PDB file of C-alpha atoms in Angstrom:
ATOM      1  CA  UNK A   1      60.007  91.036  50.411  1.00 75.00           C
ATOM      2  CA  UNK A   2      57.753  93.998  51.016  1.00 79.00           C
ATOM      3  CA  UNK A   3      60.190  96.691  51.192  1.00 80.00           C
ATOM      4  CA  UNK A   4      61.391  95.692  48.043  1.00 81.00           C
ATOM      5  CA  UNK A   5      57.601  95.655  46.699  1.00 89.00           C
ATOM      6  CA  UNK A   6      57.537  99.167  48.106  1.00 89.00           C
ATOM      7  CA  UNK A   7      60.780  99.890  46.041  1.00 85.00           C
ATOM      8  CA  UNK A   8      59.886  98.206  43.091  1.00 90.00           C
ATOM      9  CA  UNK A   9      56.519 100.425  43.076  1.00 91.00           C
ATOM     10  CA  UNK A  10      57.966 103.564  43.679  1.00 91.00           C
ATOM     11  CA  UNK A  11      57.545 104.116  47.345  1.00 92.00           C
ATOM     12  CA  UNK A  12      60.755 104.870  49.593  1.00 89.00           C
ATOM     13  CA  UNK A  13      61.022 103.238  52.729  1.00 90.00           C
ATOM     14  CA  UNK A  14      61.181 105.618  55.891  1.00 93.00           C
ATOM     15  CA  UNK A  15      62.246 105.213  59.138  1.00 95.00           C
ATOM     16  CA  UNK A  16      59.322 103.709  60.636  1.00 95.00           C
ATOM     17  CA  UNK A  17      59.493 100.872  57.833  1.00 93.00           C
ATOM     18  CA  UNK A  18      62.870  99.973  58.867  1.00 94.00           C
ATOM     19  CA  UNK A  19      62.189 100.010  62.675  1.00 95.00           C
ATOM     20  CA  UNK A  20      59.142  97.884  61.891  1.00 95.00           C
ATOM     21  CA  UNK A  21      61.384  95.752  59.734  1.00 93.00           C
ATOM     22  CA  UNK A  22      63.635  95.518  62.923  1.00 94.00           C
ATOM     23  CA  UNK A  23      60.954  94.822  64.779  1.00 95.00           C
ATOM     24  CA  UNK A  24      60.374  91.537  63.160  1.00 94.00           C
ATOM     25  CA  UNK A  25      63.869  90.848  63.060  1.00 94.00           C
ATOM     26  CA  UNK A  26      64.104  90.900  66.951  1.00 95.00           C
ATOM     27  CA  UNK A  27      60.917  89.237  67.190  1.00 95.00           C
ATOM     28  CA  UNK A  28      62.326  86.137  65.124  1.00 95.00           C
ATOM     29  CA  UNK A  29      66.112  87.001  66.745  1.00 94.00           C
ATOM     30  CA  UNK A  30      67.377  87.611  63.061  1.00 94.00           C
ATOM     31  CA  UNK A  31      70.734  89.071  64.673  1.00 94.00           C
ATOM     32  CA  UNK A  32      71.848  88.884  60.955  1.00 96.00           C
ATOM     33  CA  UNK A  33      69.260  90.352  58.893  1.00 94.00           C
ATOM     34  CA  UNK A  34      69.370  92.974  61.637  1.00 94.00           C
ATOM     35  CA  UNK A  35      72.803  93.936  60.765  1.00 94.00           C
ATOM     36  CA  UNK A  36      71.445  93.802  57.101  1.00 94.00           C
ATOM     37  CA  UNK A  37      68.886  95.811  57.147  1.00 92.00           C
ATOM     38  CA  UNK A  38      70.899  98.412  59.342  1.00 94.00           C
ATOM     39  CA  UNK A  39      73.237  98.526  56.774  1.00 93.00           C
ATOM     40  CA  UNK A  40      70.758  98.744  54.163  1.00 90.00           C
ATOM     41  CA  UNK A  41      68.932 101.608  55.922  1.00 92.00           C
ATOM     42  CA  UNK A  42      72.704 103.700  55.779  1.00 89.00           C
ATOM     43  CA  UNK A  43      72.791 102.923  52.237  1.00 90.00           C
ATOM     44  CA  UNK A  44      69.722 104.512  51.794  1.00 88.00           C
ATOM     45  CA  UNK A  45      70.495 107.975  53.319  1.00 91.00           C
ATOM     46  CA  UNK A  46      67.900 106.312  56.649  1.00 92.00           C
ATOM     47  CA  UNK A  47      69.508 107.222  59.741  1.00 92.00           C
ATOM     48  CA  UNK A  48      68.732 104.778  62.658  1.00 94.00           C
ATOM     49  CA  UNK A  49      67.295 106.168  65.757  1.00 95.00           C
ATOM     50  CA  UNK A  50      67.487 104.165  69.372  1.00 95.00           C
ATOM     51  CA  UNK A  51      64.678 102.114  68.061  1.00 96.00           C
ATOM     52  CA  UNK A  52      66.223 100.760  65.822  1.00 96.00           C
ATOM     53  CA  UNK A  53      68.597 100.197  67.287  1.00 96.00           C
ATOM     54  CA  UNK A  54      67.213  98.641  70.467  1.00 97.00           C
ATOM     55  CA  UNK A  55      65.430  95.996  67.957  1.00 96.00           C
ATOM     56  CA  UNK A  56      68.651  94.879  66.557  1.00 96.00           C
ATOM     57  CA  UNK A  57      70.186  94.379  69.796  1.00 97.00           C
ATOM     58  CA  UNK A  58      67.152  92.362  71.132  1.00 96.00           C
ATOM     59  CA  UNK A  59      67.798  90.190  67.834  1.00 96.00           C
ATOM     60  CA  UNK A  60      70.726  89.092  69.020  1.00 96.00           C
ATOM     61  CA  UNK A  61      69.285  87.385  72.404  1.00 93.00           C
ATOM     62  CA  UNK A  62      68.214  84.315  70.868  1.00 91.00           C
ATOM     63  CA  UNK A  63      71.443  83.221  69.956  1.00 91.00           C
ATOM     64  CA  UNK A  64      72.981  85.100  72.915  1.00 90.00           C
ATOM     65  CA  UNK A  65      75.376  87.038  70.726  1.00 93.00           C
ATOM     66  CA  UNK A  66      76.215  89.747  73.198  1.00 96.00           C
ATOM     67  CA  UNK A  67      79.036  90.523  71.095  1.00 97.00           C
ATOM     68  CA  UNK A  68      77.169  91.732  68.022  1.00 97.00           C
ATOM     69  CA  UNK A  69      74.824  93.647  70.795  1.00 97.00           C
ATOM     70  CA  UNK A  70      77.498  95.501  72.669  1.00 97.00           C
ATOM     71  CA  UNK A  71      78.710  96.167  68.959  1.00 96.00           C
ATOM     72  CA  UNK A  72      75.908  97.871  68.366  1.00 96.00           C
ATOM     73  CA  UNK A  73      74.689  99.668  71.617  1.00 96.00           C
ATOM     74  CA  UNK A  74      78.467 101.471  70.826  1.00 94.00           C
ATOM     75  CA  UNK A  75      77.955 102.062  67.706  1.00 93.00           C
ATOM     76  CA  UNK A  76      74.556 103.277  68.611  1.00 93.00           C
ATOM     77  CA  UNK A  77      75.797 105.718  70.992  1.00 86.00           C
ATOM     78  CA  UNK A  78      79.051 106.912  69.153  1.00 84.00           C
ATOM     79  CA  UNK A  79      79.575 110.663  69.052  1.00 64.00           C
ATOM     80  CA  UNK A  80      78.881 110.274  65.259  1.00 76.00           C
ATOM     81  CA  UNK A  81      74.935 109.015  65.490  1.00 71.00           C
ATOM     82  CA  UNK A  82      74.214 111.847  68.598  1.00 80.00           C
ATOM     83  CA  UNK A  83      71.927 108.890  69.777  1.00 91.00           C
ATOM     84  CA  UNK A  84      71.692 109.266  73.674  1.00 91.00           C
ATOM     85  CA  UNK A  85      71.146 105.779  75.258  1.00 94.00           C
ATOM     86  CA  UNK A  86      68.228 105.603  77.599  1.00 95.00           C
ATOM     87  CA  UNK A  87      67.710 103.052  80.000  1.00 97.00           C
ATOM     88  CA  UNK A  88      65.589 100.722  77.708  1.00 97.00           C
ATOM     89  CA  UNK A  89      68.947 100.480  75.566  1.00 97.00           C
ATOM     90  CA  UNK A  90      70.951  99.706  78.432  1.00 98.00           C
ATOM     91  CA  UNK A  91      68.060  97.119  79.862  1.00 98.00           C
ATOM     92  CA  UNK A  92      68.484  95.237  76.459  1.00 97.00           C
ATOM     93  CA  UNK A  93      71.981  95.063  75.952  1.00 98.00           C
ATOM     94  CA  UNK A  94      72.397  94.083  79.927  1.00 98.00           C
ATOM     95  CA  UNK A  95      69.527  91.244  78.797  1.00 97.00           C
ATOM     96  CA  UNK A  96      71.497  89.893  76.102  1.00 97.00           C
ATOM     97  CA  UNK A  97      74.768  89.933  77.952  1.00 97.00           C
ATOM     98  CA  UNK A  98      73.011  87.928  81.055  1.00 96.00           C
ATOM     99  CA  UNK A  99      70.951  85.625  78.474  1.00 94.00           C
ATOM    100  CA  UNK A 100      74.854  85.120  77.245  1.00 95.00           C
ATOM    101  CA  UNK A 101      75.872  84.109  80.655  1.00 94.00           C
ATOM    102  CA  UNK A 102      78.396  87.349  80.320  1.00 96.00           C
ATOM    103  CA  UNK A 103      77.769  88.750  83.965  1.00 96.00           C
ATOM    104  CA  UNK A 104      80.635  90.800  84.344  1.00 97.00           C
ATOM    105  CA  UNK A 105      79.698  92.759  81.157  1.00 97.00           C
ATOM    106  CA  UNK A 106      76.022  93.287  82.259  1.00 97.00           C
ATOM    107  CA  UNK A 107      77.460  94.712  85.290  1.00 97.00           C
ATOM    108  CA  UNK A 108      79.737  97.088  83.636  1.00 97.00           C
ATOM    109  CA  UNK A 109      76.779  98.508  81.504  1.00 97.00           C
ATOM    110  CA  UNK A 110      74.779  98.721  84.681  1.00 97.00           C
ATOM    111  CA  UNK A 111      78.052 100.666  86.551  1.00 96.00           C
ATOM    112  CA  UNK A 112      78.226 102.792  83.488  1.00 95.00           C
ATOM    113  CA  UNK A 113      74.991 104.209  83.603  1.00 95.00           C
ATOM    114  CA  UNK A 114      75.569 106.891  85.714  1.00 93.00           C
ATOM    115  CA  UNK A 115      78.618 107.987  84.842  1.00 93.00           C
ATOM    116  CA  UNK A 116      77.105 108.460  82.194  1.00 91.00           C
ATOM    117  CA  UNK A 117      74.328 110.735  83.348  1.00 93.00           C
ATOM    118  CA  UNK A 118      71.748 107.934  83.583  1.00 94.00           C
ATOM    119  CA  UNK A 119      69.395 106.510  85.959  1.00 94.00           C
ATOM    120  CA  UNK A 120      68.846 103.089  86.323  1.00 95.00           C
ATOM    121  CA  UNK A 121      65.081 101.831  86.613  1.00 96.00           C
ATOM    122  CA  UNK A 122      63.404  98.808  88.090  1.00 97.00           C
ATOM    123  CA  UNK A 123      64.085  97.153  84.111  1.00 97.00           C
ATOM    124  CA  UNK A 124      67.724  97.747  84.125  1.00 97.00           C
ATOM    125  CA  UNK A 125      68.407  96.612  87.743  1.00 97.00           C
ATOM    126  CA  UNK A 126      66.299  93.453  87.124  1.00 97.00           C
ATOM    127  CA  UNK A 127      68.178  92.505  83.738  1.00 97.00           C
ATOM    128  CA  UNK A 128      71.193  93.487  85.792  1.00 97.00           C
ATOM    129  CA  UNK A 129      70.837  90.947  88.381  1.00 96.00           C
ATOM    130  CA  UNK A 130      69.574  88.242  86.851  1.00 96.00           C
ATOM    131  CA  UNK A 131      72.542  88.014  84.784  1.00 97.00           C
ATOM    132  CA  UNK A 132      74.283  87.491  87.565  1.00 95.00           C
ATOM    133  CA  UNK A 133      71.918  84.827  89.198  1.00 94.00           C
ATOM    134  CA  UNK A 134      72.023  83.138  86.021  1.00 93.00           C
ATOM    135  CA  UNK A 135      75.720  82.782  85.919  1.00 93.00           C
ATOM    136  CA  UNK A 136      75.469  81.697  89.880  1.00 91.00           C
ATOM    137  CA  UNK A 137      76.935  85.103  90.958  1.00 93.00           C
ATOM    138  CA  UNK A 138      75.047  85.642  93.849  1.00 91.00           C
ATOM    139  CA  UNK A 139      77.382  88.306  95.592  1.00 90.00           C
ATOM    140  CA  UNK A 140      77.323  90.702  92.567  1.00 94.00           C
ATOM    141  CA  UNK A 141      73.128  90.039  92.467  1.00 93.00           C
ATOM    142  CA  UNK A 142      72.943  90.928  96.177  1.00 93.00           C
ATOM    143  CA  UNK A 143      75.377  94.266  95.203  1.00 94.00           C
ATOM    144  CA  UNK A 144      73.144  95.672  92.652  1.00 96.00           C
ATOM    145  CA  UNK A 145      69.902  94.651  94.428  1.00 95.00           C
ATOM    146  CA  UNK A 146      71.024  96.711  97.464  1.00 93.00           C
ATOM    147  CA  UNK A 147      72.219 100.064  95.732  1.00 93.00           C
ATOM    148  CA  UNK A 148      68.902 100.431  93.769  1.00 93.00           C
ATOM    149  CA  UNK A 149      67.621 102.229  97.135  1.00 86.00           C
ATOM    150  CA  UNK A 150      70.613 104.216  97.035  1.00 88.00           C
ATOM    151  CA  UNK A 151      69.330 104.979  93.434  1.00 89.00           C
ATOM    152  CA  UNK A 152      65.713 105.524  93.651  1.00 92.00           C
ATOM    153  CA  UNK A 153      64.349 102.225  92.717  1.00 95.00           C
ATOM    154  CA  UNK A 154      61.801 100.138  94.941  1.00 95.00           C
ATOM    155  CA  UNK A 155      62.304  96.743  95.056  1.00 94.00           C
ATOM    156  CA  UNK A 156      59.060  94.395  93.596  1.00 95.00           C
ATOM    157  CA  UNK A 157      58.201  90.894  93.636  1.00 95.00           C
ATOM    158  CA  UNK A 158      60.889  89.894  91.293  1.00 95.00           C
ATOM    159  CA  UNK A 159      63.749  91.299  92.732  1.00 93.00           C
ATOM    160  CA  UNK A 160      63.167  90.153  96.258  1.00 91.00           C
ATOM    161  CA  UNK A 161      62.613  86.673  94.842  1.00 92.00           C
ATOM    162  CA  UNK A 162      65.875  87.226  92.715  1.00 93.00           C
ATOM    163  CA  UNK A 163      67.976  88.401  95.668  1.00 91.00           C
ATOM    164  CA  UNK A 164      66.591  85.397  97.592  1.00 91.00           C
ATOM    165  CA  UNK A 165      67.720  83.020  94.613  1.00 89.00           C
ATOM    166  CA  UNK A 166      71.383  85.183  94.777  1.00 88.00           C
ATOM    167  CA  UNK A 167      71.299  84.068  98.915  1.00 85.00           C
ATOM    168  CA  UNK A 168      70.925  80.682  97.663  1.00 84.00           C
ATOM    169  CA  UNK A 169      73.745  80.600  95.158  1.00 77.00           C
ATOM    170  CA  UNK A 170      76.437  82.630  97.622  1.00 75.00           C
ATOM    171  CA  UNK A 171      75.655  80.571 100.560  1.00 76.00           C
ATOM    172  CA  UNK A 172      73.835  83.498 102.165  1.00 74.00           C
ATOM    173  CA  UNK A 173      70.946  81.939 103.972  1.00 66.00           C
ATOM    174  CA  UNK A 174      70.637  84.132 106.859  1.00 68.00           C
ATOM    175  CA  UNK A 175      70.066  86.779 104.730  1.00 71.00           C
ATOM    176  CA  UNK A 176      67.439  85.215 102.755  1.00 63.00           C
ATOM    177  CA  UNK A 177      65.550  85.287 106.419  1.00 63.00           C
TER     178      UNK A 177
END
């Protein structure tokens, strides 16, 4: 309603009025009017930046479309929008996958990431594994949460007490001592 107040009085929408839009579209998890407004915003001659488009992904976690989220983290980083993910991108995408119960695509995002030139941080790696606790893959948790040494991350509070939740769903007990 506002933006076409703004319209109706003259005033062009910019950038930051769309990513604020999007904001309140994740917010609410408005996966649709996400796709809308991105739309809209091309229409208008507005190219999206990664805010943008990290707000329309989060709109899809409500409803767990992690579909319509990969759909747009690719489309996001096509060679045609010069958009470089970051790891916040990834971190969302791998949320709404998990939040899906989609573990093995959270874990391809994750495995992308640097061969793709990126780092993962203590965000990704924790979205990473508890998609797979969630979906009781407690081998593939335990994977990830041992190679984030190997990458630079420290472990906190939350991923020891997911890795102890994977040793409980793989049978793992010993471990978990």
């Amino acid at each position: 309603r506002r933006v076409r107040e703004m319209r109706s009085q003259g005033i062009r929408p910019d950038l930051l009025t769309y990513n604020l839009l999007m904001e309140s579209c994740a917010v609410a998890g408005e996966w649709k009017t996400a796709v809308k407004v991105l739309k809209e915003m091309k229409d208008w001659f507005i190219e999206p930046d990664i805010r943008t488009y990290i707000h329309a992904i989060k709109a899809c976690q409500k409803d767990a479309e992690w579909r319509q989220a990969l759909k747009l983290f690719r489309e996001m980083s096509n060679d045609k929008n010069e958009i470089i993910p970051s790891p916040q991108s990834y971190t969302v995408v791998i949320t709404v996958c998990g939040h899906a119960k989609k573990w093995k695509q959270a874990v391809e995002l994750y495995k992308e990431m640097p061969r793709n030139g990126i780092r993962p941080n203590i965000y990704t790696c924790t979205a990473a594994i508890t998609a797979c606790v969630k979906a009781g893959r407690g081998n593939e948790a335990l994977e990830i949460f041992d190679q984030m040494s190997n990458q630079g991350v420290a472990p906190t509070v939350i991923t020891y007490n997911l890795a102890l939740s994977a040793c409980s769903k793989s049978g793992k007990w010993k471990q978990a001592l």
